[in-house]
Structures are given as C-alpha cells and as structure tokens.
Backbone as numpy.savetxt, mean C-alpha at the origin, in Angstrom:
# Nx Ny Nz CAx CAy CAz Cx Cy Cz
-15.32 -26.53 13.72 -14.44 -25.74 12.88 -13.54 -24.88 13.78
-12.23 -25.06 13.65 -11.28 -24.28 14.44 -10.67 -23.18 13.57
-10.84 -21.96 14.02 -10.37 -20.79 13.26 -9.34 -20.05 14.10
-8.24 -19.70 13.46 -7.18 -18.96 14.14 -6.99 -17.61 13.44
-7.08 -16.55 14.21 -6.75 -15.21 13.71 -5.36 -14.89 14.21
-4.39 -14.85 13.31 -2.99 -14.68 13.70 -2.62 -13.24 14.02
-3.30 -12.28 13.39 -2.90 -10.87 13.55 -4.13 -10.01 13.77
-4.78 -10.22 14.91 -6.00 -9.50 15.19 -5.79 -7.98 15.14
-4.61 -7.51 15.63 -4.37 -6.07 15.69 -4.17 -5.43 14.32
-4.02 -6.25 13.28 -3.79 -5.69 11.95 -5.02 -4.95 11.43
-6.18 -5.22 12.00 -7.38 -4.47 11.60 -7.81 -3.47 12.67
-7.03 -3.38 13.74 -7.32 -2.40 14.78 -8.27 -2.91 15.84
-7.93 -2.63 17.09 -8.76 -3.13 18.19 -10.07 -2.37 18.31
-10.20 -1.26 17.58 -11.45 -0.51 17.60 -12.49 -1.09 16.65
-12.09 -2.08 15.86 -13.00 -2.75 14.93 -13.22 -4.19 15.42
-14.46 -4.59 15.58 -14.78 -5.90 16.12 -14.54 -7.01 15.10
-14.06 -8.15 15.61 -13.94 -9.36 14.79 -14.85 -10.47 15.34
-15.76 -10.10 16.21 -16.62 -11.09 16.87 -17.46 -11.89 15.88
-17.75 -11.30 14.74 -18.60 -11.99 13.76 -17.99 -13.32 13.30
-16.66 -13.44 13.34 -16.00 -14.66 12.85 -16.42 -15.88 13.67
-16.82 -15.66 14.92 -17.23 -16.78 15.78 -18.52 -17.44 15.30
-19.19 -16.83 14.34 -20.37 -17.48 13.74 -20.02 -18.83 13.12
-18.74 -19.00 12.76 -18.34 -20.18 12.00 -17.68 -21.27 12.85
-17.44 -20.99 14.12 -16.81 -22.01 14.95 -15.99 -21.42 16.08
-15.11 -22.24 16.59 -14.25 -21.86 17.72 -13.10 -20.98 17.20
-12.99 -19.79 17.73 -12.00 -18.83 17.24 -10.93 -18.59 18.31
-9.68 -18.74 17.90 -8.54 -18.39 18.76 -7.88 -17.15 18.16
-7.70 -16.16 19.01 -7.23 -14.86 18.54 -5.86 -14.53 19.13
-4.96 -14.11 18.27 -3.64 -13.62 18.70 -3.49 -12.17 18.25
-2.98 -11.34 19.14 -2.80 -9.93 18.83 -1.89 -9.76 17.61
-0.78 -10.49 17.60 0.17 -10.41 16.49 0.95 -11.71 16.44
1.37 -12.08 15.25 2.17 -13.30 15.07 3.26 -12.98 14.06
4.50 -13.13 14.48 5.60 -12.65 13.65 6.53 -13.78 13.20
7.00 -14.59 14.14 8.05 -15.55 13.83 7.48 -16.83 13.21
8.35 -17.54 12.52 7.98 -18.82 11.92 7.50 -19.80 12.99
8.22 -19.84 14.10 7.85 -20.77 15.17 6.48 -20.45 15.75
6.18 -19.17 15.90 4.86 -18.78 16.39 3.77 -19.24 15.43
3.98 -19.02 14.14 2.98 -19.42 13.14 2.76 -20.93 13.20
3.84 -21.69 13.20 3.75 -23.15 13.20 2.94 -23.65 14.39
3.23 -23.12 15.56 2.56 -23.57 16.77 1.08 -23.19 16.76
0.77 -22.01 16.25 -0.59 -21.48 16.37 -1.56 -22.02 15.32
-1.03 -22.51 14.20 -1.93 -23.01 13.14 -2.04 -24.53 13.12
-1.32 -25.22 13.98 -1.19 -26.67 13.84 -2.52 -27.43 13.92
-3.49 -26.87 14.66 -4.78 -27.55 14.78 -5.90 -26.83 14.05
-5.57 -25.82 13.27 -6.59 -24.96 12.66 -7.19 -25.58 11.40
-8.46 -25.26 11.17 -9.11 -25.55 9.90 -9.05 -24.34 8.97
-9.19 -23.16 9.57 -9.15 -21.90 8.82 -8.17 -20.97 9.51
-7.34 -20.32 8.71 -6.36 -19.36 9.23 -6.67 -18.00 8.62
-6.74 -16.99 9.50 -6.90 -15.61 9.04 -5.62 -14.87 9.37
-5.03 -14.24 8.35 -3.71 -13.63 8.53 -3.61 -12.34 7.72
-2.46 -11.71 7.83 -2.18 -10.49 7.06 -0.75 -10.54 6.54
0.23 -10.57 7.45 1.64 -10.59 7.06 2.35 -11.87 7.48
1.75 -12.65 8.36 2.40 -13.86 8.86 2.76 -14.80 7.71
3.98 -15.35 7.71 4.38 -16.24 6.61 3.62 -17.55 6.63
2.97 -17.87 5.52 2.21 -19.10 5.40 2.74 -19.86 4.19
3.55 -20.86 4.47 4.27 -21.60 3.43 4.51 -23.02 3.93
5.32 -23.77 3.21 5.55 -25.17 3.60 6.12 -25.28 5.01
7.05 -24.41 5.33 7.68 -24.49 6.66 6.68 -24.28 7.79
5.76 -23.35 7.60 4.82 -23.03 8.69 3.55 -23.88 8.65
3.26 -24.49 7.51 1.99 -25.23 7.36 2.16 -26.74 7.30
3.38 -27.23 7.19 3.57 -28.67 6.97 3.05 -29.52 8.12
3.02 -28.96 9.32 2.51 -29.72 10.47 1.10 -29.29 10.86
0.40 -28.69 9.91 -1.00 -28.26 10.13 -1.89 -28.98 9.12
-2.19 -30.24 9.37 -2.87 -31.07 8.36 -4.31 -30.69 8.08
-4.93 -29.94 8.98 -6.36 -29.68 8.83 -6.70 -28.38 8.10
-5.68 -27.57 7.83 -5.97 -26.26 7.22 -6.56 -26.45 5.83
-7.72 -25.83 5.63 -8.42 -25.91 4.35 -8.53 -24.55 3.67
-8.43 -23.48 4.48 -8.67 -22.14 3.95 -7.79 -21.14 4.68
-7.18 -20.25 3.90 -6.47 -19.09 4.45 -7.19 -17.85 3.95
-7.62 -17.02 4.88 -8.25 -15.75 4.52 -7.32 -14.61 4.91
-7.10 -13.72 3.98 -6.28 -12.56 4.25 -7.14 -11.42 4.79
-6.66 -10.76 5.83 -7.20 -9.48 6.24 -6.54 -8.42 5.36
-6.65 -8.55 4.06 -5.91 -7.69 3.13 -6.27 -8.06 1.69
-5.84 -7.20 0.78 -5.89 -7.54 -0.65 -4.62 -8.29 -1.05
-3.48 -7.85 -0.53 -2.20 -8.48 -0.85 -2.10 -9.86 -0.23
-1.35 -10.74 -0.89 -1.22 -12.11 -0.39 0.21 -12.64 -0.59
1.19 -11.70 -0.63 2.56 -12.14 -0.85 3.16 -12.84 0.37
2.44 -12.90 1.48 2.89 -13.68 2.63 2.60 -15.17 2.46
1.81 -15.50 1.45 1.42 -16.90 1.21 2.19 -17.50 0.04
2.63 -18.73 0.20 3.18 -19.51 -0.91 1.99 -20.16 -1.62
1.53 -19.52 -2.67 0.31 -19.97 -3.34 0.46 -21.36 -3.95
1.62 -21.62 -4.51 1.82 -22.93 -5.14 1.78 -24.05 -4.11
2.44 -23.82 -2.98 2.41 -24.85 -1.93 0.99 -25.04 -1.41
0.31 -23.94 -1.16 -1.07 -24.05 -0.66 -1.95 -24.83 -1.64
-1.79 -24.54 -2.91 -2.60 -25.25 -3.91 -2.26 -26.74 -3.91
-0.98 -27.06 -3.75 -0.58 -28.47 -3.73 -1.17 -29.21 -2.54
-1.49 -28.47 -1.50 -2.09 -29.05 -0.30 -3.62 -28.99 -0.34
-4.16 -28.36 -1.36 -5.61 -28.19 -1.42 -6.12 -27.10 -0.49
-5.23 -26.18 -0.15 -5.61 -25.07 0.73 -5.96 -23.86 -0.14
-7.18 -23.39 -0.01 -7.57 -22.18 -0.75 -7.06 -20.94 -0.03
-6.64 -19.96 -0.81 -6.25 -18.65 -0.27 -7.21 -17.62 -0.86
-7.85 -16.85 0.02 -8.80 -15.83 -0.43 -8.42 -14.48 0.16
-8.55 -13.45 -0.65 -8.26 -12.10 -0.19 -9.53 -11.26 -0.19
-9.39 -10.05 0.33 -10.51 -9.10 0.34 -10.18 -7.99 -0.65
-11.05 -7.78 -1.61 -10.75 -6.82 -2.67 -11.63 -5.58 -2.54
-11.05 -4.47 -2.95 -11.79 -3.22 -3.13 -12.39 -2.66 -1.83
-11.83 -3.06 -0.68 -12.38 -2.56 0.58 -11.78 -1.22 0.98
-10.61 -0.89 0.42 -9.93 0.35 0.82 -9.57 1.23 -0.38
-10.18 0.97 -1.52 -9.85 1.71 -2.74 -9.96 3.22 -2.54
-11.09 3.67 -2.03 -11.30 5.10 -1.85 -10.31 5.71 -0.88
-10.00 4.98 0.20 -9.10 5.52 1.21 -7.67 5.63 0.68
-7.20 4.62 -0.02 -5.83 4.68 -0.56 -5.71 5.79 -1.59
-6.72 5.93 -2.42 -6.71 7.03 -3.39 -6.71 8.38 -2.68
-7.51 8.49 -1.63 -7.56 9.73 -0.85 -6.19 10.04 -0.25
-5.54 9.02 0.30 -4.23 9.23 0.93 -3.17 9.59 -0.12
-3.32 9.03 -1.30 -2.40 9.39 -2.39 -2.39 10.90 -2.60
-3.57 11.49 -2.62 -3.66 12.93 -2.83 -3.32 13.72 -1.58
-3.57 13.15 -0.41 -3.14 13.82 0.82 -1.62 14.01 0.80
-0.89 12.98 0.41 0.57 13.08 0.33 0.99 14.05 -0.77
0.37 13.91 -1.93 0.76 14.76 -3.06 0.52 16.24 -2.76
-0.62 16.54 -2.18 -0.95 17.94 -1.89 -0.09 18.49 -0.76
0.13 17.68 0.26 0.98 18.15 1.37 2.37 18.50 0.88
2.90 17.68 -0.03 4.25 17.93 -0.55 4.27 19.08 -1.54
3.35 19.06 -2.49 3.40 20.07 -3.55 3.09 21.46 -3.02
2.24 21.53 -1.98 1.87 22.84 -1.43 2.66 23.21 -0.16
3.63 22.35 0.21 4.50 22.63 1.36 3.67 22.89 2.63
2.63 22.10 2.83 1.68 22.36 3.91 2.32 22.28 5.30
3.20 21.31 5.49 3.82 21.18 6.81 4.71 22.37 7.11
5.45 22.83 6.11 6.29 24.03 6.27 5.45 25.23 6.68
4.34 25.44 5.99 3.54 26.64 6.27 2.77 26.52 7.58
2.37 25.32 7.93 1.74 25.12 9.24 2.74 25.42 10.36
3.97 24.93 10.20 5.01 25.21 11.19 5.35 26.70 11.24
5.31 27.35 10.09 5.59 28.79 10.02 4.61 29.58 10.89
3.35 29.22 10.78 2.33 29.90 11.58 2.48 29.56 13.06
2.64 28.30 13.37 2.69 27.87 14.76 3.96 28.31 15.47
5.01 28.59 14.71 6.26 29.06 15.31 6.17 30.50 15.80
5.14 31.21 15.36 5.01 32.62 15.70 5.55 33.54 14.63
6.19 32.96 13.60 6.78 33.79 12.55 5.72 34.57 11.78
4.59 33.94 11.55 3.52 34.63 10.82 2.98 35.80 11.62
2.78 35.61 12.91 2.27 36.68 13.76 3.24 37.86 13.83
4.52 37.56 13.67 5.54 38.60 13.81 5.80 39.37 12.52
5.27 38.89 11.39 5.57 39.56 10.13 4.63 40.76 9.91
5.00 41.61 8.95 4.24 42.85 8.75 3.40 42.82 7.48
3.12 41.65 6.95 2.27 41.53 5.75 1.27 40.41 5.97
0.22 40.39 5.14 -0.87 39.46 5.39 -0.57 38.04 4.93
0.40 37.88 4.03 0.63 36.58 3.40 2.09 36.20 3.45
2.35 34.91 3.31 3.73 34.43 3.19 3.76 33.24 2.25
4.68 33.29 1.31 4.86 32.18 0.36 6.32 32.06 -0.01
7.16 31.93 1.04 8.60 31.91 0.83 9.08 30.66 0.09
8.35 29.57 0.21 8.65 28.38 -0.58 7.64 28.28 -1.71
8.09 28.28 -2.96 7.15 28.22 -4.09 6.36 26.92 -4.10
5.11 27.01 -4.54 4.30 25.81 -4.72 3.49 25.97 -6.00
2.97 24.86 -6.49 2.41 24.84 -7.83 1.05 24.13 -7.85
0.30 24.39 -8.90 -1.02 23.79 -9.08 -0.91 22.39 -9.67
-1.93 21.57 -9.39 -2.04 20.28 -10.06 -2.59 20.45 -11.47
-3.44 21.43 -11.65 -4.07 21.63 -12.95 -3.02 21.83 -14.04
-3.18 21.07 -15.12 -2.26 21.17 -16.24 -1.05 20.27 -16.14
-0.89 19.59 -15.00 0.26 18.70 -14.83 -0.07 17.30 -15.35
0.98 16.52 -15.56 0.82 15.13 -15.99 0.95 14.22 -14.78
-0.07 13.40 -14.58 -0.08 12.45 -13.46 0.14 11.05 -14.03
1.25 10.44 -13.67 1.56 9.09 -14.12 1.18 8.06 -13.08
0.72 6.91 -13.55 0.25 5.84 -12.66 0.90 4.53 -13.06
1.37 3.80 -12.06 1.84 2.43 -12.27 0.88 1.51 -11.54
0.17 0.69 -12.30 -0.82 -0.21 -11.70 -2.22 0.33 -11.86
-2.86 0.01 -12.98 -4.18 0.54 -13.27 -5.27 -0.46 -12.87
-5.22 -0.86 -11.58 -6.29 -1.67 -11.02 -7.36 -0.77 -10.43
-8.07 -1.29 -9.42 -9.15 -0.50 -8.82 -8.65 0.82 -8.24
-7.53 0.76 -7.51 -7.00 1.97 -6.88 -6.44 2.91 -7.94
-5.68 2.37 -8.87 -5.11 3.20 -9.93 -6.18 3.93 -10.73
-7.26 3.25 -11.02 -8.36 3.88 -11.77 -9.04 4.98 -10.95
-9.19 4.74 -9.64 -9.79 5.78 -8.80 -8.88 7.00 -8.74
-7.58 6.77 -8.61 -6.63 7.89 -8.59 -6.67 8.64 -9.91
-6.78 7.92 -11.00 -6.85 8.56 -12.32 -8.05 9.49 -12.41
-9.20 9.05 -11.92 -10.40 9.90 -11.96 -10.22 11.15 -11.09
-9.60 10.98 -9.94 -9.37 12.11 -9.05 -8.38 13.08 -9.66
-7.33 12.55 -10.30 -6.35 13.41 -10.95 -7.00 14.21 -12.07
-7.88 13.56 -12.83 -8.61 14.28 -13.87 -9.45 15.41 -13.27
-10.07 15.13 -12.11 -10.89 16.16 -11.47 -10.06 17.38 -11.07
-8.77 17.15 -10.78 -7.87 18.25 -10.46 -7.32 18.93 -11.72
-7.68 18.42 -12.89 -7.23 19.02 -14.13 -5.94 18.46 -14.67
-5.56 17.28 -14.20 -4.31 16.66 -14.67 -4.56 15.83 -15.94
-3.52 15.71 -16.73 -3.48 14.72 -17.81 -2.98 13.42 -17.20
-3.66 12.32 -17.46 -3.29 11.03 -16.87 -2.66 10.13 -17.92
-1.52 9.54 -17.57 -0.90 8.49 -18.36 -0.60 7.33 -17.42
-0.41 6.14 -17.97 -0.09 5.01 -17.09 0.82 4.01 -17.78
1.45 3.20 -16.94 2.33 2.14 -17.43 1.92 0.83 -16.79
1.84 -0.22 -17.59 1.53 -1.55 -17.10 2.82 -2.36 -17.02
3.19 -2.78 -15.81 4.44 -3.53 -15.63 4.37 -4.86 -16.36
3.21 -5.50 -16.32 3.08 -6.79 -16.99 2.81 -6.64 -18.48
2.37 -5.46 -18.90 2.01 -5.25 -20.30 0.67 -5.85 -20.66
-0.11 -6.24 -19.64 -1.37 -6.94 -19.90 -2.60 -6.11 -19.53
-2.42 -4.84 -19.22 -3.58 -4.04 -18.82 -4.56 -3.88 -19.98
-5.84 -4.01 -19.63 -6.88 -3.82 -20.63 -7.49 -2.43 -20.58
-6.90 -1.55 -19.78 -7.45 -0.20 -19.63 -7.23 0.61 -20.91
-8.30 1.17 -21.44 -8.20 2.00 -22.64 -8.67 3.43 -22.38
-8.95 3.74 -21.11 -9.46 5.07 -20.77 -8.37 6.14 -20.77
-7.12 5.70 -20.64 -5.99 6.64 -20.56 -4.85 6.11 -21.41
-3.97 6.99 -21.87 -2.85 6.54 -22.69 -1.89 5.64 -21.91
-1.59 4.48 -22.48 -0.62 3.57 -21.89 0.74 3.85 -22.53
1.76 4.06 -21.70 3.07 4.45 -22.21 4.14 3.50 -21.69
5.31 3.53 -22.35 6.41 2.71 -21.85 7.03 3.37 -20.62
7.90 2.64 -19.96 8.46 3.10 -18.69 9.22 4.41 -18.85
10.05 4.51 -19.87 10.84 5.72 -20.05 9.96 6.94 -20.27
8.89 6.79 -21.03 7.97 7.91 -21.26 7.28 8.30 -19.97
6.84 7.29 -19.22 6.20 7.55 -17.93 7.11 8.38 -17.03
8.37 7.97 -16.91 9.32 8.65 -16.03 9.61 10.06 -16.51
9.77 10.23 -17.81 10.15 11.52 -18.36 9.03 12.55 -18.32
7.78 12.10 -18.43 6.67 13.03 -18.58 5.89 13.31 -17.30
6.00 12.45 -16.30 5.16 12.58 -15.11 5.63 13.71 -14.19
4.70 14.60 -13.86 4.97 15.59 -12.81 4.68 14.98 -11.44
3.67 14.13 -11.40 3.37 13.32 -10.23 3.34 11.87 -10.69
3.99 10.99 -9.94 4.02 9.58 -10.30 3.59 8.78 -9.08
2.45 8.10 -9.18 1.97 7.31 -8.05 1.97 5.83 -8.39
2.35 5.04 -7.40 2.54 3.60 -7.57 1.43 2.85 -6.86
0.76 1.95 -7.61 -0.38 1.20 -7.08 -0.33 -0.26 -7.52
0.85 -0.76 -7.78 1.01 -2.12 -8.30 1.31 -3.11 -7.17
0.98 -4.39 -7.38 1.38 -5.40 -6.39 2.88 -5.65 -6.46
3.42 -6.23 -5.38 4.83 -6.57 -5.37 5.04 -7.90 -6.08
5.98 -7.91 -7.00 6.33 -9.13 -7.73 7.78 -8.99 -8.19
8.28 -10.03 -8.83 9.64 -9.94 -9.37 9.74 -8.84 -10.41
8.64 -8.54 -11.10 8.64 -7.49 -12.11 8.63 -6.10 -11.50
7.95 -5.95 -10.36 7.81 -4.61 -9.77 8.87 -4.28 -8.73
9.56 -5.28 -8.20 10.58 -5.02 -7.19 11.67 -4.11 -7.77
11.98 -3.03 -7.03 12.98 -2.04 -7.47 12.60 -1.39 -8.81
11.31 -1.30 -9.08 10.86 -0.64 -10.31 11.37 0.80 -10.36
11.35 1.45 -9.21 11.94 2.78 -9.11 13.30 2.64 -8.43
14.34 2.72 -9.23 15.71 2.62 -8.73 16.50 3.84 -9.19
17.81 3.80 -9.01 18.63 4.97 -9.35 18.47 5.35 -10.82
18.46 4.36 -11.70 18.34 4.65 -13.13 17.00 5.30 -13.44
15.93 4.80 -12.81 14.59 5.37 -13.05 14.51 6.80 -12.52
15.04 7.03 -11.34 14.97 8.36 -10.72 15.71 9.41 -11.54
16.79 9.00 -12.18 17.56 9.94 -13.01 16.77 10.36 -14.26
15.80 9.56 -14.66 15.01 9.87 -15.85 13.80 10.75 -15.54
13.52 10.97 -14.25 12.36 11.76 -13.86 12.68 13.25 -13.86
11.65 14.06 -13.91 11.82 15.50 -13.83 12.36 15.90 -12.46
13.19 16.92 -12.42 13.68 17.41 -11.14 12.56 17.99 -10.29
11.48 18.35 -10.93 10.32 18.90 -10.23 9.29 17.84 -9.85
9.57 16.58 -10.16 8.58 15.52 -9.99 8.37 15.15 -8.52
7.15 14.69 -8.24 6.79 14.18 -6.92 6.43 12.70 -7.08
7.08 11.86 -6.29 6.84 10.41 -6.32 5.99 10.01 -5.13
4.94 9.21 -5.37 4.08 8.72 -4.31 4.06 7.19 -4.36
4.42 6.55 -3.25 4.34 5.09 -3.19 3.36 4.66 -2.11
2.20 4.17 -2.55 1.22 3.57 -1.64 0.99 2.11 -2.03
1.98 1.53 -2.71 1.88 0.14 -3.17 2.55 -0.78 -2.15
3.77 -1.18 -2.44 4.58 -1.98 -1.52 5.96 -1.35 -1.44
6.58 -1.42 -0.28 7.85 -0.75 -0.05 8.94 -1.09 -1.05
9.17 -2.40 -1.34 10.27 -2.76 -2.23 10.08 -2.38 -3.70
8.93 -1.80 -4.06 8.77 -1.29 -5.42 9.73 -0.12 -5.65
10.10 0.56 -4.57 11.05 1.67 -4.63 12.31 1.29 -3.87
13.46 1.40 -4.51 14.73 1.18 -3.82 14.98 2.35 -2.88
14.89 2.10 -1.58 14.94 3.19 -0.61 16.27 3.91 -0.58
17.37 3.19 -0.72 18.69 3.83 -0.72 18.84 4.73 -1.94
18.35 4.26 -3.08 18.44 5.08 -4.30 17.56 6.32 -4.20
16.38 6.17 -3.59 15.51 7.33 -3.42 16.15 8.35 -2.48
16.75 7.88 -1.42 17.45 8.77 -0.48 18.48 9.61 -1.22
19.28 8.97 -2.05 20.32 9.69 -2.77 19.73 10.67 -3.78
18.64 10.25 -4.43 18.00 11.11 -5.42 17.43 12.36 -4.76
16.86 12.22 -3.57 16.33 13.39 -2.85 17.46 14.30 -2.41
18.55 13.71 -1.96 19.70 14.53 -1.55 20.28 15.30 -2.73
20.33 14.64 -3.89 20.94 15.24 -5.07 19.98 16.12 -5.85
18.72 16.18 -5.45 17.74 16.99 -6.15 17.31 16.43 -7.48
17.41 15.10 -7.64 17.00 14.49 -8.90 15.49 14.51 -9.06
14.76 14.44 -7.95 13.32 14.71 -7.95 13.04 15.69 -6.82
11.87 16.30 -6.86 11.57 17.34 -5.87 11.18 16.77 -4.52
10.38 15.69 -4.52 9.85 15.21 -3.26 9.28 13.80 -3.43
9.08 13.14 -2.29 8.46 11.81 -2.29 7.54 11.68 -1.09
6.42 11.02 -1.32 5.49 10.68 -0.25 5.34 9.17 -0.21
5.64 8.58 0.93 5.63 7.13 1.06 4.70 6.70 2.19
3.88 5.71 1.91 3.14 5.06 2.98 3.74 3.70 3.29
4.71 3.29 2.48 5.34 1.98 2.64 6.84 2.13 2.43
7.61 1.30 3.13 9.07 1.29 2.98 9.52 -0.15 2.83
10.80 -0.33 2.51 11.29 -1.66 2.17 11.08 -2.68 3.30
11.38 -2.28 4.53 11.13 -3.15 5.67 10.37 -2.37 6.71
9.26 -2.97 7.18 8.38 -2.25 8.09 8.30 -2.94 9.45
8.31 -2.18 10.55 8.35 -0.72 10.58 9.69 -0.17 10.08
9.73 1.12 9.79 10.92 1.77 9.27 12.09 1.54 10.21
13.19 1.02 9.66 14.38 0.78 10.47 15.25 2.03 10.52
15.94 2.21 11.63 16.86 3.34 11.76 17.94 3.27 10.70
18.29 2.05 10.28 19.34 1.88 9.27 18.87 2.26 7.86
17.57 2.42 7.66 17.06 2.87 6.37 17.46 4.33 6.19
18.22 4.65 5.15 18.70 6.04 5.01 17.58 7.07 4.93
16.38 6.66 4.50 15.28 7.62 4.42 14.91 8.16 5.81
15.23 7.41 6.86 14.92 7.87 8.21 15.76 9.09 8.60
16.79 9.38 7.83 17.65 10.53 8.12 17.07 11.85 7.59
16.12 11.76 6.67 15.58 12.98 6.06 14.45 13.52 6.92
14.67 14.68 7.51 13.68 15.29 8.40 12.90 16.42 7.73
13.30 16.79 6.53 12.66 17.89 5.80 11.37 17.39 5.14
10.23 17.81 5.70 8.94 17.34 5.20 8.51 18.02 3.91
9.29 18.97 3.39 9.01 19.48 2.06 9.61 18.55 1.00
10.55 17.69 1.43 11.15 16.73 0.51 10.60 15.33 0.67
10.27 14.96 1.90 9.86 13.58 2.15 8.85 13.53 3.29
7.73 12.87 3.03 6.75 12.54 4.06 6.58 11.03 4.05
6.71 10.42 5.22 6.48 8.98 5.36 5.37 8.77 6.38
4.34 8.03 6.00 3.30 7.65 6.93 3.42 6.15 7.20
2.97 5.68 8.37 3.24 4.31 8.82 2.27 3.25 8.27
2.27 3.08 6.97 1.46 2.06 6.29 -0.01 2.13 6.75
-0.58 3.32 6.60 -1.95 3.54 7.05 -2.90 3.99 5.95
-2.42 4.04 4.71 -3.26 4.56 3.63 -4.58 3.81 3.49
-4.56 2.54 3.88 -5.74 1.68 3.71 -6.67 1.71 4.92
-6.26 2.38 6.01 -6.75 2.02 7.33 -7.82 2.92 7.94
-8.65 3.56 7.15 -9.78 4.27 7.75 -10.65 3.29 8.53
-11.40 3.78 9.47 -12.30 2.92 10.24 -13.26 2.18 9.30
-13.75 2.90 8.32 -14.70 2.29 7.38 -14.04 1.16 6.59
-12.81 1.39 6.14 -12.12 0.39 5.33 -11.78 -0.85 6.17
-11.35 -0.65 7.41 -11.02 -1.80 8.25 -12.27 -2.61 8.60
-13.38 -1.92 8.77 -14.65 -2.62 9.02 -15.03 -3.46 7.80
-14.86 -2.88 6.61 -15.16 -3.63 5.37 -14.21 -4.81 5.21
-12.97 -4.66 5.65 -11.99 -5.75 5.54 -12.42 -6.96 6.36
-12.82 -6.72 7.60 -13.29 -7.82 8.45 -14.53 -8.46 7.84
-15.46 -7.64 7.36 -16.67 -8.17 6.74 -16.32 -8.99 5.50
-15.30 -8.54 4.75 -14.88 -9.27 3.56 -14.34 -10.65 3.90
-13.55 -10.73 4.97 -13.04 -12.03 5.41 -14.20 -12.93 5.85
-15.14 -12.34 6.56 -16.34 -13.08 6.99 -17.08 -13.65 5.77
-17.28 -12.80 4.78 -17.99 -13.22 3.57 -17.22 -14.31 2.83
-15.89 -14.25 2.85 -15.08 -15.27 2.17 -15.23 -16.63 2.86
-15.27 -16.63 4.19 -15.47 -17.89 4.90 -16.85 -18.45 4.60
-17.86 -17.58 4.63 -19.22 -18.03 4.35 -19.32 -18.62 2.94
-18.69 -17.97 1.98 -18.72 -18.46 0.60 -17.99 -19.80 0.48
-16.87 -19.93 1.18 -16.12 -21.19 1.18 -16.99 -22.33 1.71
-17.68 -22.09 2.79 -18.51 -23.12 3.39 -19.70 -23.47 2.50
-20.10 -22.53 1.65 -21.19 -22.81 0.69 -20.67 -23.44 -0.59
-19.35 -23.58 -0.68 -18.77 -24.17 -1.89 -18.62 -23.20 -3.04
-18.63 -21.88 -2.74 -18.51 -20.87 -3.79 -17.08 -20.35 -3.88
-16.54 -20.27 -5.07 -15.17 -19.81 -5.27 -15.11 -18.30 -5.41
-15.21 -17.60 -4.30 -15.19 -16.15 -4.29 -13.84 -15.64 -3.80
-13.21 -14.79 -4.59 -11.93 -14.16 -4.21 -10.81 -15.17 -3.96
-10.85 -16.28 -4.67 -9.78 -17.28 -4.55 -8.59 -16.82 -5.39
-7.41 -16.73 -4.79 -6.24 -16.22 -5.52 -5.32 -17.36 -5.99
-5.63 -18.59 -5.60 -4.85 -19.74 -6.09 -5.79 -20.85 -6.61
-6.59 -20.51 -7.62 -7.59 -21.47 -8.12 -6.93 -22.73 -8.72
C-alpha cells in the first residue's frame, strides 16, 4: 500500500503523523501547491492524504491506483467529488475534531473586538496608564454580551456549540439556514433579512458552496446594525472582502473578526490588509481549528478513516 501525504505541515510539525505508516509505505511532502506537483506526487499512490491540494481529473487522471483520499480536515472543497466517484475513489473527511476550538476562537474574536482589548492592552503598555491620575480608563466604550442577539449561519456541530456558548453569555440566539434544510429546532430559524437586521453579533460557520459564496456582500452589510460585529470562521469567500472593507470604512458595521479571507495567505492587494485599527478589524491566520489537541485528533481521524476503509466500512465518506 503506497500512501502519500501531500501537506504534512498542514497539521503542524509538532504533531506526529508516524501512525500512518501502520498501513504501508508513506511518502511525506511538507507542502504541495501546484497542479504539476500534485500530479507527479500522486501518480503511484493508493491512498492520498491532503488538505488544500487540488484533487480532480487534471491531477488524478494519471494516478490509476488511487482508491482513497483522506482529508486532514472537515472541508473537502479541494476535491472534485463527482470525478472521484466516477473513478471509484472514496473521499473521507474528519468531523468534529475542532468543534470546541473553533467555537472558542469565535468568542475570542468577538470579545477582543467588543471589549476593545487590544486598544486597552496597548494603552497600558504604552505607558499612558501609568501616567494618568485615575485608577481606570475606558475612553473607548464597550458593551456586554448579555441581552444581545447572536445570529448564526450554519447550525452544524460548530454552530450548535457557539449557540450554547452564546446562551451562557446571556445572548438570544437566532440562526439562518442557507440551504433551508436545517433540522435544528432548539433556536428560532429566521430568513436572511431578519438575521442581518436583528443580530448584534453574527458568526459564520457554513461550508463554502455556490449558495454561501458572497453571502455577506455590500447589500447584506447595509442591512446590518451599525453596532454589529461580524465573525467569519467559516471560509473566506463567504464574505466579500472588498465589500467588508468599504463597510468598515463607512461605519456600516462596528467591527469584524476574521480567521479566513478570500485568498490565503492574505494578499497585500486585499483591501482588508490596509486596516490597521484592531478595534475595527482583527484577522488571524486561519488558526481557529488548530489547537494542539485538535490537530492531534485530526491526524487520528485520518488514521481511523484509513483503517475503516481497509475493513470495508463506510465511515465519513463524503461522496457515497
């Protein structure tokens, strides 16, 4: 059995992937980006483990032995599922390995923005606090989560965890289903316009699809409260970055916290890179999922998927 790990660094070099060798000969690449690299590296493989590398007809047509693609991720938009199915190639993902961490990061962003934490930390470290003649400083107003409305797009595992945490903070939770197929009855399901108009905090946890791409655009941002905080820990293209930049400049919403952007890593040409005010915008480098514990579970999940495949069990197959 020949196994190729295309993006070993995607789970971090501090987390071991040695367990994968239990199943056969493993070839490891730190990162694989280009189509030509993918084609060359998978041509003799039986199993491919990937994260973002494109796996489609162009990259797989000369790899006749591939039987299984395992994602080091929950997302699988790097794979052409229809083509893989036509070839008899199973695609399996790892689910629920980072739910707690992404939910935690959602609130880290929301709290940092709503409470102006970076501003106040800089205020103290600049020496301004030591130089003042009073015990406290609150020159930038901040507000409580309690009593606010927290809107959610994508009521899957992560969305549900965020909803519970928001309730613990005293928020009213509402949500919107992009597909209209959510079976969640624990919270009020609302249409898009209601979601935008009522949410004080709006967090995005949906997969990227034709339905979710540009879900938050100029028209959506204009319908939000000027005091609203937007959090995107889903996929970058769910939010139109140019439209968000303009909305932040114009004060159409108060702030945004992003762990994902339209093209990663963040390009200098992305207008959001021009905003240096961390009371308006915080961007983290796609790390919401990446606690040591979550990355360890991710590798174990891929291991378990290979083991299940070899036993003939259809576990976590995304193209049945």
